[in-house]
Rosetta silent file (secondary structure, phi, psi, omega in degrees, C-alpha in Angstrom):
SEQUENCE: MGTITFTDALPDPNNQIGDGGQGGEGSTGAGFKTVTLESKTPVMRTRTNSGSVITRSRASHTWTANISYNPLTRAAFEPVDNFLLQRQTSLKPFLISLPQNRVPQDSTFAAYLLTTNTTIVPTADLVSGVTQMTITNSGGTAYNSTTKGTCKPGDMFTITDTSNTNHTKMYKVTRIETNAKYEGSTQPTTAQQRIHFIPPLAKSVDASETTLRLYNPYMRVIQKGDVQSYSLDSKGLYKFSLKVEEAQP
SCORE:     score description
SCORE:     0.000 S_00000001
   1 L     0.000  158.349 -179.014  -57.241   53.343   -4.580 S_00000001
   2 L   174.857  143.828  168.545  -60.007   53.008   -6.177 S_00000001
   3 L   -55.590  162.780  174.707  -63.671   54.044   -7.191 S_00000001
   4 L  -146.631  154.755  159.149  -66.631   52.455   -5.750 S_00000001
   5 L  -122.876  137.226 -167.998  -70.205   52.456   -6.467 S_00000001
   6 E   -60.234  143.076  174.613  -72.916   53.021   -4.053 S_00000001
   7 L   -94.617  117.739 -178.875  -75.174   49.875   -3.773 S_00000001
   8 L   -90.001   16.066 -164.809  -79.167   50.275   -4.178 S_00000001
   9 E  -119.791  132.412  178.503  -80.242   46.935   -3.367 S_00000001
  10 L   -55.768  113.590 -179.342  -81.057   46.164    0.716 S_00000001
  11 L   -52.887  111.138  179.558  -78.042   43.978    1.991 S_00000001
  12 L  -133.857  174.500  179.090  -79.042   40.422    2.427 S_00000001
  13 L   -43.921  -36.927 -173.743  -76.936   36.954    2.137 S_00000001
  14 L   -93.301   -6.448 -167.009  -76.903   37.345   -1.990 S_00000001
  15 L  -119.422   88.083 -178.851  -76.522   41.248   -1.473 S_00000001
  16 L   -60.865  144.522  166.455  -72.951   42.198    0.096 S_00000001
  17 E  -141.719  142.630 -177.561  -72.296   45.984    0.864 S_00000001
  18 L   -90.795  166.198  179.289  -68.731   47.523    2.171 S_00000001
  19 L   -51.070  -25.076  168.953  -68.030   50.171    4.505 S_00000001
  20 L  -100.525   10.784  173.106  -68.397   52.690    1.905 S_00000001
  21 L   111.682  -26.875 -150.472  -71.946   51.921    0.708 S_00000001
  22 E   -76.599  137.951 -176.038  -70.293   49.847   -2.133 S_00000001
  23 E   -90.641  146.564  172.544  -71.976   46.681   -3.525 S_00000001
  24 L    91.305    3.035  167.521  -70.463   43.200   -4.090 S_00000001
  25 L  -179.479  136.208 -171.294  -68.162   42.909   -1.249 S_00000001
  26 L   142.919 -135.497  166.198  -67.876   43.600    2.443 S_00000001
  27 E   -79.606  150.186  167.457  -70.841   42.414    4.948 S_00000001
  28 L   -98.673  138.810 -172.529  -73.451   40.376    3.886 S_00000001
  29 L   -60.630  169.920  162.800  -77.006   41.614    4.799 S_00000001
  30 L   -77.384  143.197 -176.984  -79.165   39.711    7.269 S_00000001
  31 L   -73.356  171.726  172.346  -81.538   36.930    6.026 S_00000001
  32 L   -86.875  121.327  167.064  -85.365   37.438    6.412 S_00000001
  33 L   -61.120  -54.338  170.909  -87.186   35.671    9.202 S_00000001
  34 E  -156.151  159.696 -166.300  -90.560   36.214    7.040 S_00000001
  35 E  -127.689  129.566 -174.149  -91.789   37.861    4.359 S_00000001
  36 E  -124.357  120.596 -176.363  -95.405   38.770    3.746 S_00000001
  37 E  -102.452  121.003  171.773  -96.109   39.897    0.130 S_00000001
  38 E  -111.620  149.126  150.544  -99.449   41.853   -0.649 S_00000001
  39 E  -121.670  102.716 -173.123 -101.025   42.463   -3.881 S_00000001
  40 E   -85.846  116.030 -159.049 -102.864   45.600   -4.062 S_00000001
  41 L  -143.120   83.184 -177.192 -105.362   46.092   -6.881 S_00000001
  42 L   -61.903  130.192 -177.791 -108.007   49.053   -5.943 S_00000001
  43 E  -131.653  129.621  160.604 -111.373   48.141   -7.533 S_00000001
  44 E   -62.706  135.666  169.287 -114.695   49.938   -7.599 S_00000001
  45 E  -129.997  108.172  176.830 -117.951   47.630   -7.377 S_00000001
  46 E  -106.001  123.446  165.078 -121.325   48.907   -8.211 S_00000001
  47 E   -78.821  128.631  160.717 -124.584   46.663   -7.579 S_00000001
  48 L   -74.502  130.195  174.184 -127.525   47.357   -9.995 S_00000001
  49 L   -45.287  -15.649  165.743 -131.075   47.210   -8.620 S_00000001
  50 L   -96.730   15.967  171.089 -131.290   43.829  -10.485 S_00000001
  51 L   101.899    0.438 -166.444 -128.381   42.465   -8.900 S_00000001
  52 L   -85.167  154.300  170.810 -125.736   42.726  -11.630 S_00000001
  53 E  -104.361   89.787  179.079 -122.372   43.750  -10.642 S_00000001
  54 E   -89.410  123.821 -176.611 -120.084   46.254  -12.080 S_00000001
  55 E  -114.695  150.070 -165.480 -116.507   46.319  -11.455 S_00000001
  56 E  -146.683  155.670  178.729 -113.778   48.791  -12.582 S_00000001
  57 E   -94.477  120.349  177.890 -110.226   49.501  -11.738 S_00000001
  58 L   -96.129    0.126  176.578 -110.025   52.880   -9.867 S_00000001
  59 L  -177.480  160.026 -175.066 -106.139   52.903   -9.267 S_00000001
  60 L   -78.299  146.230  169.079 -102.709   51.072  -10.404 S_00000001
  61 L   -64.471  151.066 -170.906 -101.537   48.084   -8.769 S_00000001
  62 E  -141.986  123.925  162.738  -98.937   47.983   -5.936 S_00000001
  63 E   -84.721  157.087  162.291  -96.950   45.397   -4.313 S_00000001
  64 E  -139.570  154.613 -174.009  -95.984   45.652   -0.619 S_00000001
  65 E  -139.315  139.734  159.492  -94.099   43.660    1.769 S_00000001
  66 E   -91.972  117.711 -167.061  -93.568   43.222    5.433 S_00000001
  67 E  -128.962  133.789 -172.745  -90.286   41.691    6.187 S_00000001
  68 E  -124.215  150.293 -169.367  -89.425   40.554    9.745 S_00000001
  69 L  -113.380  139.502  160.694  -85.895   39.819   10.939 S_00000001
  70 L   -70.986  149.167 -164.196  -84.772   37.329   13.399 S_00000001
  71 L   -51.631  137.152 -179.642  -82.948   38.914   16.554 S_00000001
  72 E   -98.643  155.051  146.712  -79.216   40.340   15.091 S_00000001
  73 L   -65.272  174.914  176.612  -75.902   40.876   16.511 S_00000001
  74 H   -67.908  -26.766 -172.677  -74.883   44.174   15.921 S_00000001
  75 H   -76.762  -25.330  174.079  -72.439   43.260   12.980 S_00000001
  76 H   -72.461  -20.340 -166.646  -75.507   41.836   11.222 S_00000001
  77 H  -100.280  -16.755 -172.116  -77.836   44.656   12.133 S_00000001
  78 H   -88.052  -38.911  162.983  -75.634   47.765   11.171 S_00000001
  79 H   -48.188  -59.955 -174.995  -75.368   47.193    7.382 S_00000001
  80 H   -51.194  -43.372 -176.036  -79.279   46.748    7.161 S_00000001
  81 H   -51.225  -67.699  178.120  -79.589   49.860    9.622 S_00000001
  82 H   -55.468  -50.860  165.567  -77.295   52.094    7.904 S_00000001
  83 H   -48.938  -53.902  174.663  -78.253   51.463    4.185 S_00000001
  84 H   -55.351  -44.814 -163.090  -81.769   52.350    5.286 S_00000001
  85 H   -66.145  -65.948  171.090  -80.947   55.582    7.407 S_00000001
  86 H   -14.972  -48.772  169.674  -79.308   56.411    4.042 S_00000001
  87 L   -92.992   36.583  167.859  -82.767   56.755    2.435 S_00000001
  88 L    25.979   79.345 -175.395  -83.990   58.764    4.859 S_00000001
  89 L    43.390 -133.915 -176.408  -87.213   56.722    5.257 S_00000001
  90 L   -76.139   19.047 -174.628  -89.696   57.141    2.616 S_00000001
  91 L   -74.301  -59.360 -161.540  -87.648   59.582    0.918 S_00000001
  92 L  -112.854  135.765  172.237  -85.406   57.718   -1.488 S_00000001
  93 L   -69.480  149.099  175.224  -86.212   54.291   -3.155 S_00000001
  94 E  -137.005 -160.787  179.381  -84.258   51.093   -3.045 S_00000001
  95 E  -137.476  147.532 -172.570  -84.227   47.858   -4.385 S_00000001
  96 E  -124.061  150.397  172.037  -85.174   44.692   -2.433 S_00000001
  97 L  -119.090  108.330  176.578  -84.730   40.901   -3.537 S_00000001
  98 L   -65.219  104.447  174.129  -87.432   38.426   -2.392 S_00000001
  99 L   -22.540  -53.207 -169.301  -85.893   35.122   -1.371 S_00000001
 100 L   -73.755   -4.059 -173.053  -88.833   33.127   -2.666 S_00000001
 101 L  -105.959  -27.801 -157.393  -88.499   35.035   -6.187 S_00000001
 102 L   -54.682  -22.220 -164.373  -84.688   35.419   -6.701 S_00000001
 103 L  -146.512  134.052  175.693  -84.299   32.263   -8.931 S_00000001
 104 L   -70.910  156.978 -169.507  -86.887   30.659  -11.003 S_00000001
 105 L   -66.628  -14.801 -178.483  -88.497   27.354   -9.781 S_00000001
 106 L   -87.310   97.172 -173.426  -87.665   25.544  -12.832 S_00000001
 107 H   -52.146  -29.644  173.499  -83.985   24.554  -12.265 S_00000001
 108 H   -76.924  -25.494  178.878  -83.249   23.596  -15.633 S_00000001
 109 H   -77.354  -81.667 -176.872  -84.858   27.094  -16.883 S_00000001
 110 H   -29.341  -56.256  177.056  -82.583   28.957  -14.032 S_00000001
 111 H   -62.596  -16.419 -168.585  -79.321   27.179  -15.356 S_00000001
 112 H   -89.237  -57.032 -176.599  -80.074   28.313  -19.154 S_00000001
 113 H   -38.474  -48.738 -175.111  -80.619   32.012  -17.762 S_00000001
 114 L   -91.530   25.971  171.781  -77.215   31.871  -16.573 S_00000001
 115 L   -85.285  148.674 -176.093  -75.614   30.641  -19.699 S_00000001
 116 L   -62.220  142.359 -152.605  -73.511   33.208  -21.570 S_00000001
 117 L    16.745   70.591  166.420  -75.351   35.826  -23.240 S_00000001
 118 L   -99.316  114.670  174.402  -78.552   34.465  -22.742 S_00000001
 119 L  -116.808  122.521 -177.274  -81.101   37.509  -22.991 S_00000001
 120 E   -96.266  140.485 -171.264  -84.858   36.893  -22.950 S_00000001
 121 E  -125.555  151.922  152.050  -86.671   39.074  -25.013 S_00000001
 122 E   -89.285  147.380 -167.256  -90.446   39.673  -26.099 S_00000001
 123 L   -71.812  -11.589 -177.875  -90.844   38.686  -29.634 S_00000001
 124 L  -150.092  154.090  156.023  -93.004   42.001  -30.642 S_00000001
 125 L   -36.180  147.969 -172.359  -93.880   45.389  -29.441 S_00000001
 126 E  -138.817  144.188 -179.619  -96.465   45.606  -26.456 S_00000001
 127 L  -110.772  135.716  173.551  -98.838   48.425  -25.505 S_00000001
 128 L   -50.145  149.523 -176.531  -99.563   48.993  -21.711 S_00000001
 129 L    91.359   -0.942  175.050 -102.554   47.096  -20.233 S_00000001
 130 L   -72.093  163.159  166.849 -101.529   43.569  -22.014 S_00000001
 131 L  -143.140   27.983  177.851 -101.314   40.801  -19.611 S_00000001
 132 E  -149.799  144.272  156.678  -99.651   38.164  -21.874 S_00000001
 133 E  -118.991  161.262  158.629  -96.443   38.060  -23.829 S_00000001
 134 E  -116.481  126.473 -160.256  -94.424   35.873  -26.008 S_00000001
 135 E  -124.513  158.550 -176.463  -90.944   35.508  -25.150 S_00000001
 136 E  -161.043  176.905  170.918  -87.692   34.012  -26.560 S_00000001
 137 E  -103.565  157.904 -179.983  -83.933   34.396  -26.456 S_00000001
 138 L  -106.654   14.648 -173.044  -82.113   36.995  -28.653 S_00000001
 139 L   177.805  175.866  178.689  -78.524   35.627  -28.614 S_00000001
 140 L    52.703 -143.607  168.044  -76.318   32.947  -27.208 S_00000001
 141 L   -35.006  108.363  164.081  -77.659   29.327  -26.450 S_00000001
 142 L   -53.094  154.967  168.623  -80.793   29.205  -28.559 S_00000001
 143 L   -76.873  153.664  168.757  -84.032   28.448  -26.652 S_00000001
 144 L  -162.496  113.627  176.744  -86.024   25.233  -26.708 S_00000001
 145 L   -58.910  -24.843 -167.996  -88.954   25.219  -24.567 S_00000001
 146 L  -115.853   34.729 -175.835  -88.807   21.308  -24.270 S_00000001
 147 L  -158.092  -26.111 -175.140  -84.970   20.860  -23.441 S_00000001
 148 L  -124.112   38.512  142.279  -83.976   24.485  -21.505 S_00000001
 149 L    75.170  153.264  154.175  -87.115   24.242  -18.928 S_00000001
 150 L  -118.116 -178.340  175.031  -89.653   27.435  -18.837 S_00000001
 151 L   -61.834  147.710 -178.059  -90.938   29.915  -16.557 S_00000001
 152 L  -113.164  151.932  167.221  -93.459   28.473  -13.764 S_00000001
 153 L   -55.468  130.703 -160.015  -96.539   30.000  -12.651 S_00000001
 154 L    86.846    2.484 -165.901  -95.410   32.088   -9.620 S_00000001
 155 L  -103.486  148.873 -175.346  -92.169   33.237  -10.763 S_00000001
 156 E  -110.524  160.771  163.924  -91.603   37.209  -10.967 S_00000001
 157 E  -145.268  175.252  159.997  -89.698   39.382  -13.330 S_00000001
 158 E  -111.402  159.901  167.622  -88.970   42.918  -14.356 S_00000001
 159 E  -110.626  137.612  162.973  -88.361   44.581  -17.619 S_00000001
 160 L   -94.476   94.160 -169.167  -85.400   46.348  -18.812 S_00000001
 161 L   -87.994   98.843  167.009  -86.352   49.186  -21.352 S_00000001
 162 L   -48.359  -36.186 -156.808  -83.493   51.319  -22.860 S_00000001
 163 L  -100.294   15.520  163.665  -85.720   53.383  -24.266 S_00000001
 164 L   169.126  106.154  173.796  -87.389   54.014  -20.868 S_00000001
 165 L   -66.784  -22.412  173.916  -85.774   53.665  -17.578 S_00000001
 166 L   -97.670   38.766  165.798  -88.563   54.316  -15.712 S_00000001
 167 L   -94.344   76.757 -167.645  -90.184   50.962  -16.326 S_00000001
 168 L  -111.300   26.333 -167.189  -89.332   49.270  -13.000 S_00000001
 169 L   -94.443  118.269 -173.408  -92.490   47.370  -12.366 S_00000001
 170 L   -70.225  143.239  170.678  -92.480   43.956  -10.794 S_00000001
 171 E  -139.219  170.937 -156.305  -94.910   41.279  -12.403 S_00000001
 172 E  -132.424   92.716  174.385  -95.748   38.098  -11.316 S_00000001
 173 E   -56.283  140.653 -171.335  -96.240   35.036  -13.998 S_00000001
 174 E  -123.202  -29.307 -169.916  -99.807   33.307  -13.569 S_00000001
 175 E  -149.301  150.547 -177.236 -100.052   30.885  -16.581 S_00000001
 176 L  -121.883  173.675  175.989  -97.488   29.532  -19.168 S_00000001
 177 L  -163.183  109.392  179.363  -98.155   28.441  -22.735 S_00000001
 178 L  -108.273 -178.705  175.090  -95.415   26.553  -24.821 S_00000001
 179 L   -63.472  -24.886  168.145  -95.243   24.615  -28.231 S_00000001
 180 L   -63.556  -69.513 -168.637  -96.593   21.366  -26.255 S_00000001
 181 L  -141.815  117.825 -168.586  -99.409   22.956  -24.770 S_00000001
 182 L  -118.341  155.264  170.714 -101.089   26.134  -26.018 S_00000001
 183 L  -114.078  166.583 -178.386 -104.626   27.603  -25.860 S_00000001
 184 L    72.484 -159.703 -179.487 -106.268   28.750  -29.327 S_00000001
 185 L  -101.132  -10.760  169.635 -104.761   28.644  -32.730 S_00000001
 186 L   -78.610  117.769 -152.434 -101.746   30.469  -32.157 S_00000001
 187 L  -124.275  126.230  163.170  -98.842   27.930  -31.371 S_00000001
 188 L   -75.305  144.951 -162.973  -95.827   29.036  -29.878 S_00000001
 189 L   -73.116 -179.088  177.220  -92.578   27.733  -31.607 S_00000001
 190 L   -73.483  -15.112  161.108  -90.146   25.433  -29.506 S_00000001
 191 L   -67.186  -12.740 -159.045  -88.216   28.871  -29.260 S_00000001
 192 L  -134.028  150.943  148.705  -90.911   30.629  -27.376 S_00000001
 193 E  -110.132  148.247  176.908  -92.976   30.560  -24.288 S_00000001
 194 E  -127.703  125.039 -149.547  -95.864   32.663  -23.936 S_00000001
 195 E  -132.976  112.138  170.316  -96.403   33.837  -20.458 S_00000001
 196 E   -69.056  158.333  171.044  -99.338   35.511  -18.649 S_00000001
 197 E  -158.377  167.344  171.800  -98.839   37.823  -15.734 S_00000001
 198 E  -115.645  141.587  -20.316 -100.066   40.186  -13.278 S_00000001
 199 L   -58.306 -168.671 -176.081 -100.517   43.273  -13.143 S_00000001
 200 L   -82.625 -175.406 -170.771 -101.104   44.224  -16.629 S_00000001
 201 L   -86.074  120.961 -163.573  -98.190   45.863  -18.345 S_00000001
 202 L   -71.095  -18.677 -177.940  -97.784   49.376  -16.744 S_00000001
 203 L  -139.994  146.518  138.583  -95.899   50.956  -20.033 S_00000001
 204 L    -9.917  138.099  178.971  -95.508   50.276  -23.481 S_00000001
 205 E  -121.118  110.476  151.942  -92.481   47.878  -24.607 S_00000001
 206 L   -83.587   94.335 -177.301  -90.404   48.537  -27.565 S_00000001
 207 H   -41.986  -38.127  175.799  -89.099   44.873  -28.122 S_00000001
 208 H   -83.830   10.391  169.787  -85.844   45.849  -29.728 S_00000001
 209 H  -120.982   35.514 -176.511  -84.852   47.774  -26.877 S_00000001
 210 L  -133.537  153.360  178.325  -86.141   45.536  -23.773 S_00000001
 211 L  -124.461  174.466  165.891  -84.743   42.382  -21.786 S_00000001
 212 E  -131.923  127.713  176.921  -86.884   40.644  -19.212 S_00000001
 213 E   -99.765  100.295 -165.882  -84.973   39.899  -16.017 S_00000001
 214 L   -84.134  -20.405 -172.138  -86.237   36.470  -14.733 S_00000001
 215 L  -100.097  109.819 -175.891  -83.241   35.622  -12.271 S_00000001
 216 L    32.521   84.166  177.133  -83.289   37.621   -9.319 S_00000001
 217 L   -74.484  134.484  175.154  -85.595   40.431  -10.193 S_00000001
 218 L  -112.118  133.466  162.096  -85.153   43.433   -7.668 S_00000001
 219 E   -84.071  143.520 -170.252  -88.400   45.358   -6.548 S_00000001
 220 E  -105.172  115.104 -169.412  -88.132   48.995   -6.329 S_00000001
 221 E  -137.751  154.434  163.248  -89.737   50.199   -2.936 S_00000001
 222 E  -135.489  175.288 -161.547  -89.458   52.737   -0.406 S_00000001
 223 E   -75.321  168.068 -156.754  -90.385   52.484    3.306 S_00000001
 224 L  -115.460  -25.007  171.838  -93.823   52.785    4.195 S_00000001
 225 L  -113.768  163.102  174.162  -93.440   54.943    7.090 S_00000001
 226 L   -94.713   33.748 -177.571  -91.464   58.133    8.267 S_00000001
 227 L  -146.566  120.045 -168.654  -89.873   56.334   11.599 S_00000001
 228 L  -108.800  112.787 -160.373  -87.074   53.991   11.463 S_00000001
 229 L  -142.089  140.889  171.481  -86.741   52.195   14.890 S_00000001
 230 L  -130.684  169.528  147.587  -85.128   49.026   16.659 S_00000001
 231 E  -108.160  131.098  164.727  -85.069   47.424   20.171 S_00000001
 232 E  -105.003  144.631  174.667  -82.044   45.852   21.986 S_00000001
 233 L  -112.219 -177.878 -140.735  -82.568   43.325   24.274 S_00000001
 234 L   -73.320  -23.229  171.412  -80.945   42.123   27.419 S_00000001
 235 L   -83.031   14.003 -177.032  -78.661   39.870   25.407 S_00000001
 236 L    83.838  -14.902 -165.002  -77.337   42.523   23.017 S_00000001
 237 L   -83.302  143.024  178.553  -79.450   41.492   19.939 S_00000001
 238 E  -109.117  119.580 -166.005  -81.232   43.770   18.073 S_00000001
 239 E   -97.345  132.387 -170.106  -84.967   43.218   16.958 S_00000001
 240 L  -139.432  167.574  160.704  -86.174   45.077   13.644 S_00000001
 241 E  -165.981  165.703 -160.550  -88.608   44.683   11.175 S_00000001
 242 E  -145.531  115.814  155.067  -89.322   46.678    7.693 S_00000001
 243 E   -86.385  129.896 -171.880  -92.551   47.623    5.815 S_00000001
 244 E  -146.354  155.960 -177.875  -92.200   48.544    2.231 S_00000001
 245 E  -140.053  151.869 -175.620  -94.337   49.394   -0.881 S_00000001
 246 E   -89.635  136.631 -162.628  -93.260   49.511   -4.321 S_00000001
 247 L  -114.002   98.080  178.810  -92.312   52.932   -5.802 S_00000001
 248 L   -94.312  151.185 -167.357  -92.261   53.362   -9.456 S_00000001
 249 L   -76.675    0.000    0.000  -90.274   56.715  -10.713 S_00000001
């Protein structure tokens, strides 16, 4: 006998789920056939009589994803369907791992992130609204941007802040500065890299309480609709798709 912990991660080939709803054992979820990821930034635009354009943000940024599956056997379909039914469509949020962003693109940096006690942290406190931060490793094997690799534009990450557990926003790296290549007069050391990202930081960050999840970051989402359905073809295969949108607490 033993206790279990229910998983909040959508079952996929890297996220197993047991009959009790526990993660890390049991059935693997089905892989995605296609993923459409959208970045939504509502903007207000005003054009003056002279032709000048004035723009301003009118709402917070949101990621949305449309996921489709290949026709599934019942054994592959049930773990996913039952997991989602437990969430009561859009009532309860859950986590998804985007396969294209599960592992950093730089294989050297990805391997470094998996070494013992590798903890990537910001080097200073940050206020909400900024779009860049300098990061380093706070322990374990020392980081060196020339030998350990770096983030790449297109990598995604989340922030774990023990002083603010509501900071669940997903961010995407857009530019990288290193000790060898940097802008302006502020040069990162070899133990640092400066990442630029979108959207702007949703919440302020306490550097002493914060780590970055760059390997297998999870997006916190809800289903976009209130109806969950599937179809069954003559071969006994299930056809199913999923639309989700980012949901911050």
